[in-house]
XYZ file of C-alpha atoms in Angstrom:
730
model
C 179.860 58.619 75.598
C 177.146 58.482 72.983
C 174.081 57.713 75.558
C 175.671 60.183 77.164
C 175.646 63.793 75.613
C 171.719 61.974 74.421
C 171.265 61.802 78.083
C 172.989 64.805 78.637
C 170.632 67.041 75.245
C 167.444 64.724 76.947
C 168.353 66.866 80.563
C 168.955 70.105 79.129
C 165.220 70.313 76.632
C 163.682 69.335 79.592
C 165.118 71.818 82.015
C 164.127 74.612 79.116
C 160.600 73.145 78.986
C 159.545 74.135 81.994
C 161.546 76.626 82.542
C 159.364 78.008 79.812
C 156.534 76.827 82.020
C 157.050 78.412 85.020
C 157.651 81.784 84.233
C 155.031 81.639 81.244
C 152.880 83.384 84.627
C 155.030 85.876 85.598
C 154.228 89.027 85.269
C 155.950 91.204 82.816
C 155.933 95.049 82.654
C 155.287 96.341 79.323
C 155.509 100.104 78.175
C 154.818 101.493 75.330
C 152.877 104.747 73.303
C 150.296 105.217 71.088
C 150.718 108.042 67.833
C 150.227 108.651 65.075
C 151.816 107.565 61.596
C 152.782 110.407 59.499
C 152.963 112.818 62.475
C 154.281 111.387 65.615
C 151.862 113.557 67.522
C 151.358 111.350 71.016
C 147.300 110.191 71.571
C 146.202 110.612 74.683
C 143.579 108.823 77.164
C 143.713 105.289 74.597
C 142.874 103.157 77.381
C 145.185 99.658 76.886
C 143.550 96.356 78.634
C 145.768 92.815 78.546
C 143.843 89.847 78.524
C 144.619 88.608 82.095
C 142.554 91.851 83.606
C 144.874 94.730 83.937
C 143.915 97.925 82.538
C 145.200 101.171 81.903
C 144.887 104.394 80.145
C 147.542 106.399 78.120
C 149.009 109.712 79.347
C 149.275 113.035 77.397
C 152.378 111.794 75.896
C 151.103 108.451 74.628
C 152.564 106.342 76.969
C 151.033 103.110 79.250
C 152.700 100.848 81.548
C 151.079 97.739 82.606
C 151.771 94.539 83.941
C 151.062 91.522 81.884
C 152.100 88.248 81.517
C 153.880 86.196 78.145
C 150.713 84.971 76.026
C 148.883 87.612 76.974
C 146.863 89.607 74.026
C 147.216 94.135 74.310
C 144.020 95.446 73.435
C 144.420 98.795 72.315
C 141.144 100.253 72.664
C 139.943 104.354 71.268
C 136.506 105.961 69.538
C 139.124 107.145 66.932
C 140.022 103.704 65.955
C 139.255 100.287 65.687
C 140.890 97.928 68.487
C 144.224 96.881 68.017
C 146.056 94.143 69.620
C 148.928 92.736 69.741
C 150.334 88.824 71.120
C 152.706 89.644 73.859
C 156.718 87.515 73.369
C 159.165 89.252 76.109
C 159.161 92.112 77.630
C 159.882 94.407 74.497
C 158.484 97.577 74.464
C 155.338 97.881 72.197
C 154.752 101.470 69.863
C 151.086 101.435 68.160
C 151.553 103.950 65.216
C 147.644 104.538 64.218
C 147.069 106.141 60.476
C 144.686 109.070 59.980
C 144.308 110.317 62.908
C 146.984 112.994 62.619
C 144.374 116.129 62.255
C 141.365 114.528 63.559
C 142.633 114.475 66.645
C 144.483 117.691 66.452
C 142.132 119.824 65.357
C 138.359 118.246 66.931
C 138.736 117.377 70.039
C 138.516 120.106 72.904
C 141.261 119.910 75.859
C 139.279 120.621 78.850
C 136.621 117.865 76.942
C 139.810 115.404 77.421
C 139.941 116.791 80.808
C 137.086 116.468 82.072
C 137.517 113.160 80.146
C 139.855 112.039 82.484
C 138.747 113.046 85.357
C 135.270 110.533 84.989
C 137.555 108.514 84.250
C 139.101 108.351 87.770
C 136.148 108.919 89.593
C 134.389 106.089 87.919
C 135.000 103.606 90.393
C 135.186 105.722 93.970
C 132.471 108.581 93.435
C 129.637 107.947 90.880
C 128.322 111.546 91.459
C 131.698 113.384 90.655
C 131.996 111.079 87.532
C 128.052 111.972 85.691
C 128.903 115.374 86.202
C 132.097 115.711 84.915
C 130.687 113.533 82.051
C 128.091 116.132 81.546
C 130.392 119.271 81.637
C 132.111 117.033 78.839
C 129.177 117.522 76.898
C 128.739 121.044 77.463
C 132.253 122.023 76.230
C 131.063 120.098 73.496
C 128.236 122.612 72.517
C 125.694 122.021 69.351
C 127.950 121.754 67.193
C 130.887 119.108 68.600
C 133.001 116.451 67.178
C 130.286 113.300 67.002
C 133.433 111.592 68.331
C 133.923 113.686 71.479
C 130.274 113.446 72.003
C 130.284 108.910 71.661
C 133.327 109.408 74.015
C 131.241 111.282 76.346
C 128.311 108.774 76.510
C 130.660 105.504 76.542
C 131.939 106.375 79.409
C 129.211 107.265 81.070
C 127.967 103.523 80.137
C 130.947 102.061 81.302
C 130.093 104.299 84.492
C 126.680 103.285 85.709
C 127.361 99.101 84.268
C 129.985 99.516 87.424
C 127.657 100.123 89.413
C 125.364 97.498 88.509
C 122.152 100.307 86.601
C 122.143 98.413 84.103
C 119.174 99.708 82.087
C 121.250 102.971 82.326
C 123.741 101.647 81.191
C 122.346 100.808 77.577
C 120.586 104.194 77.924
C 123.690 105.225 77.265
C 125.811 102.621 75.210
C 122.871 103.451 72.815
C 123.079 107.028 72.403
C 127.581 106.984 71.718
C 125.967 104.192 68.799
C 124.351 107.065 66.938
C 126.944 109.172 67.424
C 130.215 106.283 66.092
C 130.211 103.220 65.549
C 132.405 100.914 66.140
C 132.796 97.506 67.180
C 134.314 98.485 70.602
C 130.854 100.362 71.443
C 128.586 97.618 70.130
C 130.260 94.650 72.099
C 129.803 96.609 75.030
C 125.822 97.956 73.749
C 125.900 94.023 74.290
C 126.939 92.588 77.688
C 124.965 95.506 78.796
C 121.359 94.206 77.666
C 122.969 91.136 78.488
C 122.802 92.320 81.972
C 120.400 94.164 82.322
C 118.683 90.703 81.235
C 117.855 91.766 77.469
C 118.894 88.338 75.409
C 117.291 88.342 72.137
C 118.409 92.137 71.833
C 121.414 90.894 73.042
C 121.082 87.302 70.803
C 120.866 90.155 68.163
C 123.496 92.354 68.568
C 125.919 89.520 68.701
C 125.264 87.295 66.585
C 125.480 91.520 64.010
C 128.827 91.238 65.454
C 129.974 89.108 63.574
C 128.965 90.280 60.489
C 132.983 92.017 60.721
C 136.293 90.563 58.771
C 137.464 93.198 61.017
C 137.221 92.011 64.847
C 140.476 91.133 66.543
C 140.408 87.846 67.579
C 139.554 88.154 71.277
C 136.612 90.098 70.806
C 135.361 87.049 68.550
C 135.891 85.188 71.707
C 133.672 87.472 73.897
C 130.630 87.261 71.241
C 130.541 83.747 71.185
C 130.824 83.976 73.952
C 128.260 86.228 74.827
C 126.084 84.356 72.152
C 126.504 81.645 75.050
C 125.290 83.223 77.547
C 122.430 84.733 76.007
C 121.247 81.547 74.894
C 122.306 80.402 78.157
C 119.956 82.945 79.293
C 116.814 81.991 76.889
C 117.771 77.866 78.071
C 118.796 76.874 74.652
C 121.801 74.609 75.695
C 122.516 73.424 72.797
C 123.613 77.164 70.759
C 124.502 77.794 74.296
C 127.697 75.265 73.822
C 127.511 75.359 70.481
C 128.901 79.011 70.377
C 130.792 79.253 73.973
C 133.169 75.632 72.077
C 133.350 77.765 68.997
C 135.990 80.684 71.895
C 136.722 78.137 73.452
C 138.819 76.325 70.109
C 139.608 80.446 69.445
C 140.322 80.515 73.123
C 142.571 77.831 72.754
C 144.286 78.232 69.802
C 145.482 81.641 70.298
C 146.700 80.230 74.137
C 144.451 83.108 75.701
C 143.991 81.498 78.784
C 142.071 83.541 80.963
C 139.394 82.796 78.651
C 139.903 78.466 78.201
C 138.888 78.762 81.812
C 135.932 80.804 81.532
C 133.861 79.520 78.138
C 135.657 75.601 79.841
C 133.776 76.736 83.666
C 130.281 78.141 81.519
C 129.953 74.902 79.652
C 129.375 72.401 82.482
C 127.812 74.899 83.774
C 125.186 75.207 80.615
C 125.040 71.611 80.985
C 124.476 71.356 84.488
C 121.680 73.029 83.988
C 120.450 70.640 81.670
C 120.970 67.963 83.346
C 123.361 66.932 81.726
C 125.901 65.632 84.580
C 128.659 63.421 83.211
C 129.718 66.222 80.329
C 129.168 69.101 83.164
C 131.599 67.325 85.106
C 134.395 66.427 82.319
C 134.013 70.766 81.567
C 134.220 71.717 85.375
C 137.732 69.548 85.885
C 139.221 70.887 82.401
C 138.875 73.825 83.919
C 140.146 73.064 87.222
C 143.171 72.475 85.635
C 143.220 75.256 82.859
C 142.477 77.324 85.932
C 145.846 76.200 88.192
C 147.782 78.062 85.387
C 146.648 81.091 86.396
C 146.008 83.901 90.320
C 145.289 81.793 93.085
C 142.269 83.626 92.981
C 142.211 82.236 89.759
C 142.256 78.136 91.057
C 140.107 79.974 94.179
C 136.482 81.090 91.743
C 136.565 78.017 89.488
C 137.369 75.284 92.234
C 134.528 77.126 93.952
C 132.413 76.615 91.158
C 133.004 73.320 90.684
C 131.719 72.308 94.695
C 128.378 74.570 94.742
C 127.752 71.819 91.162
C 129.054 69.159 92.699
C 126.757 70.303 96.391
C 123.657 70.939 93.396
C 123.897 67.208 91.924
C 124.644 65.660 95.023
C 127.733 64.351 95.145
C 128.955 65.022 98.254
C 132.418 63.907 98.548
C 133.579 66.051 95.784
C 132.197 68.814 96.589
C 134.169 67.808 100.190
C 136.916 67.728 98.262
C 137.525 70.941 96.404
C 136.371 72.644 100.319
C 138.049 71.393 101.851
C 141.561 72.208 99.166
C 139.435 75.786 98.749
C 140.262 76.997 103.186
C 143.858 75.564 102.495
C 143.802 78.034 99.422
C 142.657 81.151 101.478
C 145.368 80.058 103.701
C 148.414 80.124 101.523
C 146.525 83.110 99.808
C 146.241 84.274 103.619
C 150.264 83.900 104.292
C 151.513 84.862 101.350
C 149.380 88.507 101.350
C 148.035 88.697 104.149
C 144.869 89.875 103.887
C 142.034 88.396 105.159
C 139.607 88.087 103.496
C 140.176 86.131 98.835
C 136.606 88.893 98.375
C 139.392 92.216 98.713
C 141.671 90.341 95.354
C 141.907 93.123 93.071
C 141.579 89.244 90.731
C 138.324 89.285 92.068
C 136.203 91.951 91.934
C 133.460 90.019 89.255
C 132.678 87.733 91.664
C 129.391 87.475 92.497
C 129.379 86.258 96.155
C 133.075 86.868 98.191
C 134.527 83.640 98.577
C 135.401 83.328 101.753
C 136.550 81.049 104.815
C 133.580 82.219 106.191
C 131.027 81.279 103.708
C 133.955 78.038 103.079
C 132.675 76.541 106.410
C 129.116 76.793 106.324
C 128.657 75.289 103.020
C 130.841 71.761 104.170
C 128.087 72.348 107.571
C 126.069 72.010 105.008
C 127.176 68.752 103.156
C 128.387 67.252 106.230
C 124.346 68.396 107.658
C 122.651 67.261 104.608
C 124.308 63.575 105.089
C 123.103 63.427 108.558
C 126.217 63.974 110.397
C 125.607 66.953 111.947
C 128.269 66.103 115.053
C 130.906 67.024 112.227
C 128.705 69.944 111.070
C 129.616 71.306 114.432
C 132.506 72.505 114.814
C 132.611 73.868 111.146
C 129.421 76.093 111.470
C 131.231 77.254 114.792
C 134.799 78.334 113.450
C 132.168 80.122 110.672
C 129.915 81.756 112.856
C 132.852 82.841 114.710
C 135.336 83.940 111.645
C 132.013 85.822 109.773
C 131.529 87.717 113.191
C 134.895 89.035 112.885
C 134.830 89.979 109.019
C 131.078 91.459 110.160
C 129.294 88.955 107.468
C 126.509 89.409 108.474
C 124.411 87.321 106.412
C 126.404 83.802 106.832
C 125.901 84.790 110.648
C 122.527 85.480 110.808
C 122.409 81.573 108.508
C 125.462 79.573 110.125
C 123.996 80.540 113.967
C 120.225 79.463 112.360
C 121.046 76.237 110.857
C 123.386 75.650 114.451
C 120.024 76.245 116.463
C 118.122 73.528 113.831
C 121.175 70.425 114.072
C 120.960 71.254 117.898
C 117.245 71.185 117.679
C 118.118 67.673 115.528
C 120.167 66.491 118.363
C 116.840 67.235 120.841
C 120.056 69.021 122.834
C 117.620 71.737 123.227
C 118.032 74.533 125.284
C 121.602 74.464 123.362
C 119.046 75.444 120.543
C 117.052 77.859 122.320
C 119.892 79.215 123.082
C 121.613 79.247 119.800
C 117.999 81.090 118.151
C 118.240 83.460 121.020
C 121.556 84.915 119.623
C 119.704 84.638 115.138
C 117.170 86.367 116.910
C 119.723 88.838 117.742
C 122.005 88.941 114.567
C 118.842 89.000 112.612
C 117.652 92.127 114.111
C 121.448 93.783 112.702
C 120.802 92.261 109.549
C 117.704 94.287 108.786
C 118.058 97.556 110.441
C 121.595 97.721 108.105
C 119.665 95.873 105.171
C 117.160 99.144 105.430
C 120.635 101.746 105.244
C 121.318 100.720 102.863
C 117.951 100.579 100.665
C 117.847 103.845 102.178
C 121.436 104.747 100.505
C 120.548 103.340 97.622
C 117.171 104.913 97.443
C 119.058 109.002 98.353
C 121.956 107.118 95.855
C 118.565 106.363 92.702
C 117.138 109.676 92.896
C 120.969 111.537 92.706
C 121.693 109.795 89.555
C 118.269 110.341 87.933
C 118.797 114.025 88.553
C 121.969 114.429 86.908
C 120.746 112.535 84.098
C 117.799 114.477 83.738
C 120.751 116.804 83.137
C 122.223 114.846 81.108
C 119.461 114.798 79.179
C 117.693 118.230 78.441
C 121.630 118.856 77.440
C 120.693 116.255 74.056
C 116.896 117.313 73.913
C 118.607 120.827 73.637
C 120.550 120.233 71.300
C 117.617 117.997 68.938
C 115.586 120.571 69.161
C 118.682 123.248 67.296
C 119.241 120.267 65.278
C 115.822 120.123 64.276
C 115.115 123.765 63.647
C 118.223 123.618 61.949
C 116.489 120.996 58.888
C 113.345 123.105 59.185
C 115.691 125.967 58.342
C 116.546 125.143 55.289
C 114.139 123.236 54.579
C 111.588 126.104 54.415
C 114.540 127.712 52.613
C 114.848 125.078 49.812
C 111.248 125.309 49.263
C 111.815 128.956 48.916
C 111.833 129.000 45.051
C 108.702 126.124 44.323
C 106.527 127.387 46.858
C 103.082 130.175 47.012
C 103.142 132.571 49.458
C 100.568 130.797 51.875
C 102.790 127.680 52.334
C 105.787 129.818 53.467
C 104.374 131.602 56.118
C 102.586 128.013 56.620
C 106.205 126.527 56.851
C 107.031 129.357 59.231
C 104.169 128.604 61.635
C 105.030 125.489 61.931
C 108.763 126.027 62.372
C 108.606 128.138 65.256
C 105.563 126.221 66.114
C 108.324 123.554 66.673
C 109.969 126.012 68.240
C 108.022 126.902 71.063
C 107.307 123.620 71.973
C 110.450 122.690 71.973
C 111.955 126.006 74.213
C 108.466 125.493 76.538
C 109.301 121.604 76.995
C 112.582 121.668 78.177
C 112.182 124.559 80.112
C 109.027 123.616 82.154
C 111.101 120.625 83.016
C 113.748 122.333 83.876
C 111.827 124.610 85.648
C 109.171 122.102 87.365
C 112.108 121.049 89.621
C 113.704 124.743 90.121
C 110.922 127.302 91.147
C 109.819 125.548 95.148
C 113.651 126.219 95.316
C 113.456 129.721 93.466
C 110.190 130.438 95.771
C 111.232 130.220 98.105
C 114.593 132.267 98.208
C 112.684 134.774 97.274
C 110.002 134.614 99.005
C 113.235 134.880 101.920
C 114.929 137.216 100.446
C 110.858 139.425 100.917
C 111.379 138.388 104.850
C 114.913 139.046 105.214
C 114.271 142.717 104.366
C 111.488 143.184 105.962
C 112.058 144.561 109.964
C 109.066 145.090 112.472
C 107.524 149.164 111.474
C 106.545 149.211 115.546
C 110.742 149.065 116.495
C 111.884 152.014 114.398
C 108.867 154.199 114.150
C 108.295 153.655 119.007
C 112.457 154.838 118.905
C 112.300 157.262 116.695
C 109.918 158.487 119.179
C 111.791 158.422 121.723
C 114.608 160.123 119.434
C 111.712 162.441 119.970
C 110.815 163.245 123.504
C 114.724 162.932 124.799
C 114.936 166.385 121.955
C 111.271 167.427 123.545
C 113.099 167.070 126.998
C 116.701 169.147 125.465
C 118.429 166.054 126.182
C 120.531 166.003 123.990
C 122.842 163.880 125.279
C 120.648 161.512 125.262
C 119.582 161.681 121.122
C 122.672 162.223 120.421
C 123.622 158.857 122.680
C 119.639 156.411 120.966
C 120.500 157.784 117.789
C 124.314 156.142 117.364
C 123.200 153.222 118.785
C 119.766 153.130 117.129
C 122.274 153.767 114.002
C 124.833 151.114 114.252
C 121.605 148.215 114.502
C 119.862 149.596 112.324
C 123.058 148.917 109.940
C 124.013 145.777 110.657
C 120.575 144.957 111.143
C 120.468 145.979 106.726
C 124.444 144.976 106.398
C 122.271 140.664 107.398
C 119.779 141.055 104.660
C 121.400 138.862 102.527
C 122.399 136.482 105.043
C 120.118 132.922 105.091
C 122.509 132.589 108.831
C 125.013 134.854 109.910
C 127.065 133.617 113.446
C 125.118 133.648 116.264
C 128.387 135.897 118.489
C 126.377 138.791 115.562
C 123.058 138.295 116.756
C 123.750 138.166 120.255
C 125.892 141.615 119.825
C 122.933 142.366 117.313
C 120.139 141.948 120.425
C 121.932 142.995 123.098
C 121.896 146.528 121.152
C 118.763 146.373 120.786
C 118.189 145.546 124.880
C 119.864 147.509 125.284
C 117.643 150.467 124.537
C 114.463 149.212 125.275
C 115.668 149.541 128.482
C 117.244 152.747 127.874
C 112.837 153.860 126.682
C 111.725 151.797 129.906
C 113.992 151.991 133.132
C 111.257 151.670 134.637
C 109.591 148.569 134.506
C 112.211 146.442 133.174
C 115.554 144.617 134.585
C 117.168 142.256 131.682
C 119.636 139.728 131.667
C 120.677 137.924 128.510
C 123.677 134.418 130.420
C 125.254 132.632 127.724
C 126.700 128.862 129.266
C 130.416 129.186 129.165
C 130.441 125.229 127.368
C 128.751 126.447 124.523
C 131.130 126.834 121.740
C 128.791 129.546 120.135
C 132.058 130.541 117.413
C 130.157 127.310 115.587
C 126.455 127.787 115.766
C 124.552 130.296 112.775
C 121.310 131.647 113.201
C 119.081 133.674 110.825
C 119.701 137.590 111.360
C 117.211 139.262 114.687
C 115.517 135.697 114.163
C 114.851 136.434 118.073
C 113.468 140.088 118.270
C 110.168 139.796 117.116
C 109.995 137.063 120.125
C 111.453 139.989 122.589
C 110.288 142.262 121.483
C 107.205 140.877 121.500
C 107.828 140.354 126.084
C 108.537 143.930 126.174
C 105.800 145.657 124.209
C 102.262 142.756 125.505
C 104.113 141.920 128.684
C 106.296 143.629 130.805
C 105.287 147.536 129.400
C 101.921 146.833 131.097
C 103.030 145.443 135.187
C 102.963 148.143 137.565
C 106.483 146.984 139.293
C 109.866 146.379 138.651
C 109.798 142.941 135.954
C 112.060 141.156 134.058
C 113.860 140.133 130.916
C 115.643 136.441 130.778
C 117.872 136.060 127.682
C 119.472 132.353 128.278
C 121.745 130.107 126.197
C 122.674 126.895 127.607
C 123.885 122.900 125.817
C 120.778 120.696 125.073
C 123.365 118.147 122.787
C 126.883 118.160 121.156
C 124.743 119.049 118.238
C 122.054 121.878 119.379
C 121.273 124.504 121.969
C 119.028 125.930 123.599
C 117.836 129.800 123.573
C 115.352 130.176 125.894
C 113.263 133.627 126.655
C 111.728 134.516 129.729
C 109.165 136.537 131.330
C 107.310 137.662 133.920
C 104.816 140.221 132.174
C 101.018 140.053 131.666
C 100.719 137.406 129.316
C 99.889 135.992 126.777
C 95.581 135.875 127.573
C 96.084 139.146 129.876
C 97.873 141.032 126.636
C 95.360 139.928 124.410
C 92.312 141.189 126.130
C 94.226 144.911 126.706
C 93.960 144.524 122.814
C 91.808 147.373 120.799
C 90.057 146.462 118.892
C 91.786 148.356 115.911
C 94.729 145.886 116.957
C 92.978 143.212 117.410
C 91.945 142.992 112.622
C 95.836 143.280 112.780
C 98.326 140.669 112.612
C 101.315 140.876 113.678
C 103.837 141.369 110.895
C 107.124 140.830 113.144
C 105.468 137.072 114.126
C 104.078 135.964 110.814
C 107.466 137.147 109.199
C 109.095 134.670 111.383
C 106.709 131.818 111.549
C 107.544 131.887 107.960
C 110.960 133.069 108.693
C 111.601 129.928 109.836
C 109.036 127.463 108.048
C 110.617 127.766 104.671
C 114.468 128.369 106.414
C 113.306 123.904 107.512
C 112.080 122.996 104.589
C 115.355 123.514 102.990
C 117.764 123.362 105.570
C 115.948 120.168 107.769
C 114.563 121.320 110.469
C 117.497 123.081 111.606
C 115.423 126.040 114.018
C 112.314 125.314 116.116
C 110.735 127.638 118.207
C 108.065 126.157 121.393
C 105.848 129.625 122.978
C 104.450 128.371 126.492
C 102.953 130.607 129.394
C 106.255 131.154 131.663
C 103.544 130.154 134.722
C 100.457 127.628 135.318
C 98.029 130.984 135.405
C 99.084 132.358 132.231
C 101.524 135.168 133.952
C 104.380 135.377 132.460
C 106.141 133.985 128.453
C 108.020 131.653 127.504
C 109.731 131.408 124.886
C 111.615 127.894 123.405
C 114.022 127.747 120.500
C 116.126 124.945 119.422
C 119.155 126.124 117.212
C 120.872 123.162 115.546
C 124.714 123.535 113.932
C 125.568 123.285 110.111
């Protein structure tokens, strides 16, 4: 009977242990609030992160909700207080109360500044341009006397944005700027990490070592600091110091059961030994890392397995590598079946993995393993599978490498026909990859230029603030010296203050105006040119009215005046616009040609035709752009003909994004017209045509070649003129 009781107790004990192990990796939903201790005021914008990877922020009520595991540490980070950590035991609510913040939080933080900071966080990963703009707006709200904690928050978030988008030099610059306003350990940690990413290893090592002197560090921060020190020493080729610091961090992580860091640090120790060619030690730590990763997410285990496999490959341990690669293929299949994802690289768990872990990449590595062992026939199916899957996933890098490798294998086997055929496919893929790389480089250059412009605007804000502070400091110095210095010294100080102020202001405005000068000049010139209209037309139109009046043709004079005033009113209304709808421009042209025809009915007939397939409403055109060309056709071509001429204005579709407008006349032609000019006319330049050329040049520089104009003779003998204008959509 006693034996049965002991057996039953043992079974219950084993079951309890197994149950607890099964539930260790279970995700729980932890919720709670972050408030001030004295008045229970909610604190918004606090970063809440779990050591297993999840990150959220408290809302306007100080509330949060996060996914985490039992044994995780919750870290509560803010520039207003030192980082708070809490160890999760179950799914209980975790409420945090912070001392000494009631007055600071309520009085110092601008509501608008918080809104812009929250908006910047929202666009941090999806739109770097918008995110930086919101940071700039948050700094503008603070002005010159803003709270230092708020200013530090803006620059800290800006550093995080740049770090996420791999602009590490700018991340270092802005983390450093944040620390000038508020020095807290979390900000220093981010700066040290940015130094590492920017390859400033000595600076990173110094800062990490300095951080260890802080006796208020949380457990997780200590682990991260020792890990960072190890990374710095490893990059400086100091394996001994690297392993020593990794080991210190590992001991803390093992003691506190911080599973992700146990895995990370075992892996890094293995890599450090591997770099030092201490293969046996490296293998041992890789085994520890693989064992630790098994208790984490499947994606995590896969990541570590691939790192170990790469190490085995580098050290010619091909059998061990092959086992891990085959297991990785099985793990990917399980992940795809369960999560319905095509590649593991899309998993949030592997966001930080530099090279995506994909089926095609693993197949390619398995093939290389077999090729090195001269197992060419076994390698071919893996290469073919890698090429096929890479093509499906648009992974041109792997597709290119695998196709080239397959061609080399066929060549080694003596199958030269297949080798040549495969090499041609490789060349085609390489060309496609090259074209895509060029596009990526072009996009990167544009993004880099955009980021530089936005960062310069933020730097300008800080220079303006520094200038203000410098002026205030000098003014205070002058006030202190008033009681002890002579009049001459006072004058000198005034002169120095004024000189420094003017120099700073001049430098600041020169910097800003230098970029805007070209745009401002263009806008001014364009406005001036828009406000001008060929005086010949106005003068001749008024002469026509005078002729009608002298002939007592009051009705014709009234009609002409009415239509002329309608045209002039429309011209004046559009004079402030760079572009107007093409439909408006056509109405103005039809009215203008009608007026000219009423003056010269015996000189020409005209037609205005529009291709019915053109969506006229979709196009815009600079106002009165076509009028000078039509006026030239009438006054310098058709007016001198003895017989009745014609003027044709035709609009047709050139392509999906552009239309072609042609103005044709069968007048005497440009050469004959030039010969008929008087000496006075030859000395004068055509103001209307000159204005048009200037307007087209300015508009094309501002709107990327929106308008193109070509003037040619209509016939080979110089009779008639044809103006072809190409207009693109916006």
